[in-house]
Amino acid sequence: MTSIKLRAVVALFGLALVCAAQAQQAAAPKKAATQTKKAANSSPSAIAAEFEKFRDIMEDASPAELFEAKGEELWKMKRGPKNASLEQCDLGQGRGVVKGAYVRMPRYFADADQVMDAERRIVYCMVTLQGFKEADLAKKPFSSGSHTPDPVSLVTYVAANSRGMKIAVPQKHPREREAFNVGKEIFNYRAGPWDFSCDTCHGESGLRIRTQDLPNLTSKKEAIAAFQSWPGYRMTGGLMHSLQWRLNDCFRQQRFPEPGYVSETISDLMTYLGVNANGHVYKGPGIKR
Amino acid sequence: MADPMRIRATAKDGGINVKILMAHEMETGQRKDSAGKPIPAHFITHVSAMWQGKEVLSANWGPAIAKNPFLEFNFKGGKKGEKIQVTWTDNKGEKRTDEASIN
């Protein structure tokens, strides 16, 4: 089991390197690079289209709904050292208002004096209202095996309550604009042993890793992909993952130091990605392969 | 405690269409963890659906059913507003029952 997994990971990194090489190639002999890319792309897009069909069929039977239900239960249940529910949690639309909150985050919260994304805000509420310790929540923050951390279910529930709504990540407060600019900076920041940035894989249309198409997150048209994909139920391993996890994993794959759980870095990056996706309609938590 | 199910029951073509999502590990007992120790089997052994006190579905399940299973079935009779109850039992004796109204 482990060896298979290891091999898969090695293969992925191998391909990530290919992707980097492609990106570099594109800078020099542009024509040749685009031609190879086109040839390589024809079949994976067909697979992606097939998967879209599958996603449509599974839409009303998506296992993501199980986590939505669990999140709702957790939201309303009195828990933690302070024995309180999260119904007093302000997600930016007023205390306890969940509807439409997700598509308007990250946003600036005066009480915390921070720009916070949904998961960060949920953790903030779990700490302030319920008395949980942030250090405990950060110990095992991502889904693995049969373990789904509570904030993941909660963020799935919150996200589901913005299903079918337009993304409108605010840029009114100066701190929100600052978060966008810092997020953009992080997105384009090349570093690490491979001299990678997010932009290396997500700054150009038509790139892919194996059969996975890589959305160009700098373009208005494709930026919805980041917002739409997570929280999502991943068929591989049957795990529910949030955008928090995805971004953390992107850092890991780039061989960057991993950011802290619900850190400012992630909120800033999410602000940048969210604002780029503004105007698109959010379809709610779904399925990923 | 077991996690809640999602149940949808809709009146369709004179019958009732029921869709159920269950949250369960469905561990076969054949797999090993990273330390090489076998992961104990943990799966649903029986699913039953009740409508108005009458059993409309009874199914014996085994380890071949996937994680977080989805089950869809139709039955005759039933109308809007009536209740459907679904119960699963697993090999550890755990149970979960959820209810939904037909709409």
Coordinates of C-alpha atoms in Angstrom, one line a residue:
Chain A
M1 CA 0.0 0.0 0.0
T2 CA 2.6 2.4 1.1
S3 CA 5.0 1.6 -1.7
I4 CA 2.2 2.1 -4.3
K5 CA 1.3 5.4 -2.7
L6 CA 5.0 6.5 -2.7
R7 CA 5.3 5.6 -6.4
A8 CA 2.3 7.6 -7.2
V9 CA 3.7 10.6 -5.4
V10 CA 7.0 10.2 -7.2
A11 CA 5.2 10.0 -10.5
L12 CA 3.3 13.1 -9.7
F13 CA 6.4 15.0 -8.8
G14 CA 8.0 13.7 -12.0
L15 CA 5.2 15.2 -14.0
A16 CA 5.3 18.4 -12.0
L17 CA 8.9 18.7 -13.2
V18 CA 7.7 18.1 -16.7
C19 CA 5.2 20.9 -16.2
A20 CA 7.9 23.2 -15.0
A21 CA 10.1 22.2 -18.0
Q22 CA 7.1 23.0 -20.2
A23 CA 6.7 26.3 -18.7
Q24 CA 10.3 27.1 -19.3
Q25 CA 10.2 25.8 -22.8
A26 CA 7.2 28.1 -23.5
A27 CA 9.5 31.1 -22.8
A28 CA 12.0 30.1 -25.5
P29 CA 10.7 28.3 -28.7
K30 CA 7.1 29.1 -28.1
K31 CA 5.7 27.5 -31.3
A32 CA 7.1 24.1 -30.7
A33 CA 6.0 24.1 -27.1
T34 CA 2.4 25.0 -27.9
Q35 CA 2.3 22.2 -30.5
T36 CA 3.4 19.5 -28.1
K37 CA 1.0 20.8 -25.6
K38 CA -1.9 20.7 -28.0
A39 CA -1.1 17.1 -29.0
A40 CA -0.7 16.0 -25.4
N41 CA -4.0 17.7 -24.4
S42 CA -6.5 16.2 -26.7
S43 CA -7.2 13.0 -24.8
P44 CA -7.0 14.3 -21.2
S45 CA -9.7 16.9 -22.0
A46 CA -11.9 14.1 -23.2
I47 CA -11.4 12.4 -19.9
A48 CA -12.1 15.6 -18.1
A49 CA -15.3 16.0 -20.1
E50 CA -16.3 12.4 -19.1
F51 CA -15.7 13.2 -15.5
E52 CA -17.9 16.3 -15.8
K53 CA -20.7 14.0 -17.0
F54 CA -20.1 11.7 -14.0
R55 CA -20.2 14.8 -11.7
D56 CA -23.5 15.8 -13.1
I57 CA -25.0 12.4 -12.5
M58 CA -23.6 12.3 -9.0
E59 CA -24.8 15.9 -8.2
D60 CA -27.9 14.8 -6.2
A61 CA -26.1 12.0 -4.6
S62 CA -22.8 13.6 -3.7
P63 CA -21.1 12.2 -0.6
A64 CA -20.2 15.8 0.2
E65 CA -23.7 16.1 1.5
L66 CA -22.9 13.7 4.3
F67 CA -20.3 16.1 5.5
E68 CA -22.7 19.0 5.0
A69 CA -25.2 17.1 7.3
K70 CA -22.5 16.4 9.8
G71 CA -21.3 20.0 9.7
E72 CA -24.9 21.2 10.3
E73 CA -25.1 18.9 13.4
L74 CA -21.8 20.3 14.7
W75 CA -22.8 23.9 14.0
K76 CA -26.0 23.5 16.1
M77 CA -24.6 21.3 18.8
K78 CA -23.5 22.7 22.2
R79 CA -19.8 21.6 22.4
G80 CA -16.4 22.5 23.7
P81 CA -15.2 23.6 27.2
K82 CA -17.7 26.4 27.1
N83 CA -20.6 24.2 26.0
A84 CA -21.8 26.5 23.3
S85 CA -23.1 26.1 19.8
L86 CA -21.7 28.0 16.8
E87 CA -25.1 29.7 16.2
Q88 CA -23.7 32.9 17.7
C89 CA -20.8 32.9 15.2
D90 CA -20.6 35.9 12.9
L91 CA -19.5 34.9 9.4
G92 CA -19.8 38.4 8.2
Q93 CA -23.5 38.5 7.5
G94 CA -24.6 38.9 11.1
R95 CA -24.5 36.5 14.1
G96 CA -25.5 33.0 13.1
V97 CA -26.3 33.9 9.5
V98 CA -24.8 31.1 7.4
K99 CA -26.7 31.8 4.1
G100 CA -24.5 33.5 1.5
A101 CA -21.6 33.9 3.9
Y102 CA -19.2 31.6 2.1
V103 CA -19.3 33.4 -1.3
R104 CA -18.5 36.7 0.6
M105 CA -15.3 35.4 2.2
P106 CA -12.5 36.0 2.9
R107 CA -13.4 39.4 4.4
Y108 CA -12.2 41.7 7.1
F109 CA -13.5 41.1 10.6
A110 CA -13.2 44.0 13.0
D111 CA -13.4 41.8 16.2
A112 CA -10.4 39.8 15.2
D113 CA -8.8 42.7 13.2
Q114 CA -7.9 40.2 10.5
V115 CA -9.0 39.2 7.0
M116 CA -10.3 35.7 7.4
D117 CA -11.4 33.0 5.1
A118 CA -14.3 30.7 6.0
E119 CA -12.3 27.9 7.7
R120 CA -10.2 30.4 9.6
R121 CA -13.3 32.2 10.8
I122 CA -14.9 28.9 11.9
V123 CA -11.8 28.0 13.9
Y124 CA -11.9 31.5 15.4
C125 CA -15.4 31.0 16.5
M126 CA -14.6 27.5 17.8
V127 CA -11.9 29.1 19.9
T128 CA -13.7 32.2 21.1
L129 CA -17.2 30.8 21.5
Q130 CA -16.7 27.1 22.3
G131 CA -13.4 27.4 24.1
F132 CA -11.4 24.9 21.9
K133 CA -7.7 25.5 21.7
E134 CA -6.3 26.5 18.3
A135 CA -3.2 24.4 18.9
D136 CA -5.4 21.3 19.3
L137 CA -7.3 22.0 16.1
A138 CA -4.0 22.5 14.2
K139 CA -2.6 19.2 15.3
K140 CA -4.4 17.1 12.7
P141 CA -6.2 19.7 10.6
F142 CA -6.7 17.7 7.4
S143 CA -8.8 14.6 6.5
S144 CA -7.0 11.3 6.4
G145 CA -8.1 7.7 6.6
S146 CA -11.3 7.7 8.5
H147 CA -10.6 11.0 10.3
T148 CA -12.5 14.1 9.2
P149 CA -11.6 17.1 11.3
D150 CA -14.6 19.1 12.6
P151 CA -13.7 22.4 10.8
V152 CA -13.7 20.5 7.5
S153 CA -17.3 19.3 8.0
L154 CA -18.3 22.8 9.3
V155 CA -16.8 24.6 6.3
T156 CA -18.6 22.1 4.0
Y157 CA -21.9 23.0 5.7
V158 CA -21.2 26.8 5.5
A159 CA -20.2 26.4 1.8
A160 CA -23.3 24.5 1.0
N161 CA -25.4 27.4 2.3
S162 CA -24.0 29.5 -0.6
R163 CA -25.0 27.0 -3.3
G164 CA -26.2 28.8 -6.4
M165 CA -25.0 32.2 -5.3
K166 CA -22.7 34.7 -7.0
I167 CA -19.2 35.0 -5.6
A168 CA -18.7 38.5 -4.2
V169 CA -15.5 38.6 -2.2
P170 CA -15.3 42.1 -0.8
Q171 CA -12.6 44.6 -1.5
K172 CA -14.0 47.6 0.4
H173 CA -11.9 47.6 3.5
P174 CA -8.2 48.7 3.0
R175 CA -7.1 45.4 4.8
E176 CA -9.1 43.4 2.2
R177 CA -7.3 45.2 -0.6
E178 CA -4.0 44.6 1.2
A179 CA -4.8 40.9 1.5
F180 CA -5.5 40.7 -2.2
N181 CA -2.1 42.3 -3.0
V182 CA -0.2 40.1 -0.6
G183 CA -2.0 37.1 -2.0
K184 CA -1.1 38.1 -5.5
E185 CA 2.5 38.5 -4.4
I186 CA 2.5 35.0 -2.8
F187 CA 0.9 33.5 -5.9
N188 CA 3.8 34.9 -8.1
Y189 CA 6.6 34.3 -5.6
R190 CA 9.2 31.9 -7.0
A191 CA 11.3 30.1 -4.4
G192 CA 12.2 26.7 -3.1
P193 CA 14.5 24.1 -4.4
W194 CA 12.6 23.9 -7.7
D195 CA 12.2 27.7 -8.1
F196 CA 8.4 27.2 -8.3
S197 CA 5.5 29.6 -7.8
C198 CA 1.8 29.0 -8.0
D199 CA 2.0 30.8 -11.2
T200 CA 4.3 28.2 -12.7
C201 CA 1.4 25.7 -13.0
H202 CA -1.6 28.1 -12.7
G203 CA -0.6 31.1 -14.7
E204 CA -1.2 29.8 -18.2
S205 CA -4.2 28.1 -19.8
G206 CA -4.0 24.6 -21.2
L207 CA -1.5 23.0 -18.8
R208 CA -2.0 19.8 -17.0
I209 CA -0.5 17.2 -14.6
R210 CA -1.3 13.7 -15.8
T211 CA -4.9 13.8 -16.8
Q212 CA -5.7 16.7 -14.4
D213 CA -6.2 20.0 -16.2
L214 CA -4.6 22.9 -14.4
P215 CA -6.8 25.9 -14.4
N216 CA -5.3 29.3 -15.1
L217 CA -6.1 31.0 -11.9
T218 CA -5.0 34.4 -13.1
S219 CA -7.7 34.5 -15.7
K220 CA -11.2 35.6 -14.8
K221 CA -12.7 32.8 -16.8
E222 CA -10.9 29.9 -15.2
A223 CA -10.4 31.3 -11.7
I224 CA -13.7 29.8 -10.6
A225 CA -12.1 26.4 -10.6
A226 CA -10.2 27.1 -7.4
F227 CA -13.3 28.4 -5.6
Q228 CA -15.6 25.7 -7.0
S229 CA -13.4 22.7 -6.4
W230 CA -13.1 22.8 -2.7
P231 CA -14.6 21.9 -0.2
G232 CA -14.9 18.7 -2.3
Y233 CA -15.2 15.0 -1.8
R234 CA -12.3 13.3 -3.2
M235 CA -13.1 9.9 -4.7
T236 CA -9.5 8.7 -4.1
G237 CA -9.6 7.6 -0.5
G238 CA -13.1 8.9 0.0
L239 CA -12.0 12.0 1.8
M240 CA -13.6 15.4 2.3
H241 CA -11.1 18.2 1.8
S242 CA -11.3 22.0 2.1
L243 CA -9.6 24.7 0.1
Q244 CA -7.4 25.2 3.2
W245 CA -6.0 21.7 2.6
R246 CA -5.6 22.2 -1.1
L247 CA -3.5 25.3 -0.7
N248 CA -1.4 23.7 2.0
D249 CA -0.8 20.8 -0.3
C250 CA 0.2 23.2 -3.2
F251 CA 2.9 24.6 -0.9
R252 CA 4.1 21.1 0.0
Q253 CA 4.2 20.1 -3.7
Q254 CA 6.2 23.2 -4.5
R255 CA 8.7 22.1 -1.7
F256 CA 7.9 25.3 0.2
P257 CA 7.8 25.3 4.0
E258 CA 4.2 24.4 4.8
P259 CA 2.1 27.4 6.1
G260 CA 0.6 27.2 9.5
Y261 CA -3.0 26.0 9.8
V262 CA -5.5 28.8 9.1
S263 CA -2.7 31.3 8.7
E264 CA -2.8 34.8 7.2
T265 CA -0.9 33.5 4.2
I266 CA -3.7 31.2 3.2
S267 CA -6.4 33.9 3.8
D268 CA -4.4 36.3 1.6
L269 CA -4.0 33.7 -1.1
M270 CA -7.7 32.9 -0.9
T271 CA -8.6 36.6 -1.2
Y272 CA -6.6 36.8 -4.4
L273 CA -8.2 33.7 -5.8
G274 CA -11.6 34.7 -4.6
V275 CA -11.6 38.1 -6.1
N276 CA -10.4 36.7 -9.4
A277 CA -13.5 34.4 -9.3
N278 CA -15.9 37.2 -8.4
G279 CA -19.1 37.2 -10.5
H280 CA -19.1 33.5 -11.1
V281 CA -21.9 31.3 -9.6
Y282 CA -20.8 28.9 -6.8
K283 CA -22.3 25.5 -7.3
G284 CA -21.7 24.2 -3.8
P285 CA -19.4 21.4 -2.5
G286 CA -19.0 18.7 -5.0
I287 CA -17.0 15.7 -6.1
K288 CA -13.3 15.5 -7.2
R289 CA -11.5 12.5 -8.5
Chain B
M1 CA -21.7 8.1 17.4
A2 CA -22.5 7.4 13.8
D3 CA -23.0 10.3 11.4
P4 CA -26.3 11.2 9.9
M5 CA -27.6 9.9 6.6
R6 CA -29.0 11.9 3.8
I7 CA -32.4 10.7 2.6
R8 CA -34.4 12.0 -0.3
A9 CA -37.8 10.5 -1.1
T10 CA -39.8 11.8 -4.0
A11 CA -43.2 10.8 -5.5
K12 CA -42.5 9.8 -9.1
D13 CA -44.7 8.0 -11.7
G14 CA -47.1 6.6 -9.1
G15 CA -44.4 5.3 -6.9
I16 CA -41.8 6.6 -4.5
N17 CA -38.2 7.1 -5.4
V18 CA -35.8 6.9 -2.4
K19 CA -32.2 8.0 -2.5
I20 CA -30.0 7.3 0.5
L21 CA -26.5 8.4 1.3
M22 CA -24.9 6.7 4.3
A23 CA -21.8 7.8 6.1
H24 CA -19.8 4.7 6.8
E25 CA -16.2 3.5 6.6
M26 CA -17.1 0.2 5.0
E27 CA -13.7 -1.3 5.9
T28 CA -13.4 -4.7 4.4
G29 CA -10.9 -6.2 6.9
Q30 CA -8.6 -7.1 4.0
R31 CA -6.5 -3.9 4.2
K32 CA -3.4 -3.2 6.2
D33 CA -2.4 0.1 7.7
S34 CA 1.0 1.8 7.3
A35 CA 2.5 -0.4 10.1
G36 CA 1.4 -3.6 8.3
K37 CA -1.3 -4.4 10.8
P38 CA -4.7 -5.5 9.4
I39 CA -7.4 -2.9 9.7
P40 CA -10.4 -4.5 11.4
A41 CA -13.5 -5.1 9.3
H42 CA -16.2 -2.5 9.9
F43 CA -19.1 -2.5 7.5
I44 CA -22.9 -2.3 7.3
T45 CA -24.5 -5.7 7.4
H46 CA -28.1 -4.8 7.1
V47 CA -30.2 -1.9 5.7
S48 CA -33.9 -1.6 6.1
A49 CA -36.4 1.0 5.0
M50 CA -39.8 1.4 6.7
W51 CA -42.8 3.2 5.3
Q52 CA -45.9 3.6 7.6
G53 CA -44.6 0.8 9.8
K54 CA -44.2 -1.5 6.9
E55 CA -40.8 -2.7 5.6
V56 CA -40.3 -1.7 2.0
L57 CA -36.7 -2.7 1.7
S58 CA -34.5 -5.1 3.6
A59 CA -31.0 -5.7 2.4
N60 CA -28.1 -7.8 3.6
W61 CA -24.8 -6.1 2.9
G62 CA -21.2 -7.2 3.1
P63 CA -17.7 -5.8 2.7
A64 CA -18.0 -5.4 -1.1
I65 CA -20.0 -2.2 -0.7
A66 CA -18.0 1.0 -1.1
K67 CA -17.3 3.6 1.5
N68 CA -20.0 6.2 2.1
P69 CA -22.6 4.1 0.2
F70 CA -25.3 5.4 -2.0
L71 CA -28.5 3.4 -2.3
E72 CA -31.5 4.2 -4.6
F73 CA -34.7 2.2 -4.8
N74 CA -38.4 2.6 -5.8
F75 CA -41.5 1.2 -4.2
K76 CA -45.2 1.4 -4.9
G77 CA -47.7 3.2 -2.7
G78 CA -46.9 6.1 -0.5
K79 CA -47.8 9.7 -1.0
K80 CA -46.4 13.1 -0.2
G81 CA -46.0 14.1 3.4
E82 CA -45.6 10.5 4.6
K83 CA -42.5 9.4 6.4
I84 CA -39.7 7.0 5.4
Q85 CA -37.4 5.6 8.0
V86 CA -34.1 4.0 7.1
T87 CA -31.9 2.0 9.5
W88 CA -28.5 0.5 9.1
T89 CA -26.8 -2.0 11.4
D90 CA -23.1 -2.8 11.1
N91 CA -20.9 -5.7 12.2
K92 CA -19.9 -3.9 15.4
G93 CA -23.6 -3.7 16.4
E94 CA -23.7 0.0 15.8
K95 CA -27.0 1.4 14.4
R96 CA -28.3 4.6 12.9
T97 CA -31.8 5.5 12.0
D98 CA -32.9 8.6 10.0
E99 CA -36.2 9.8 8.8
A100 CA -37.4 11.8 5.8
S101 CA -40.7 13.0 4.5
I102 CA -41.8 12.1 1.0
N103 CA -42.1 15.2 -1.3

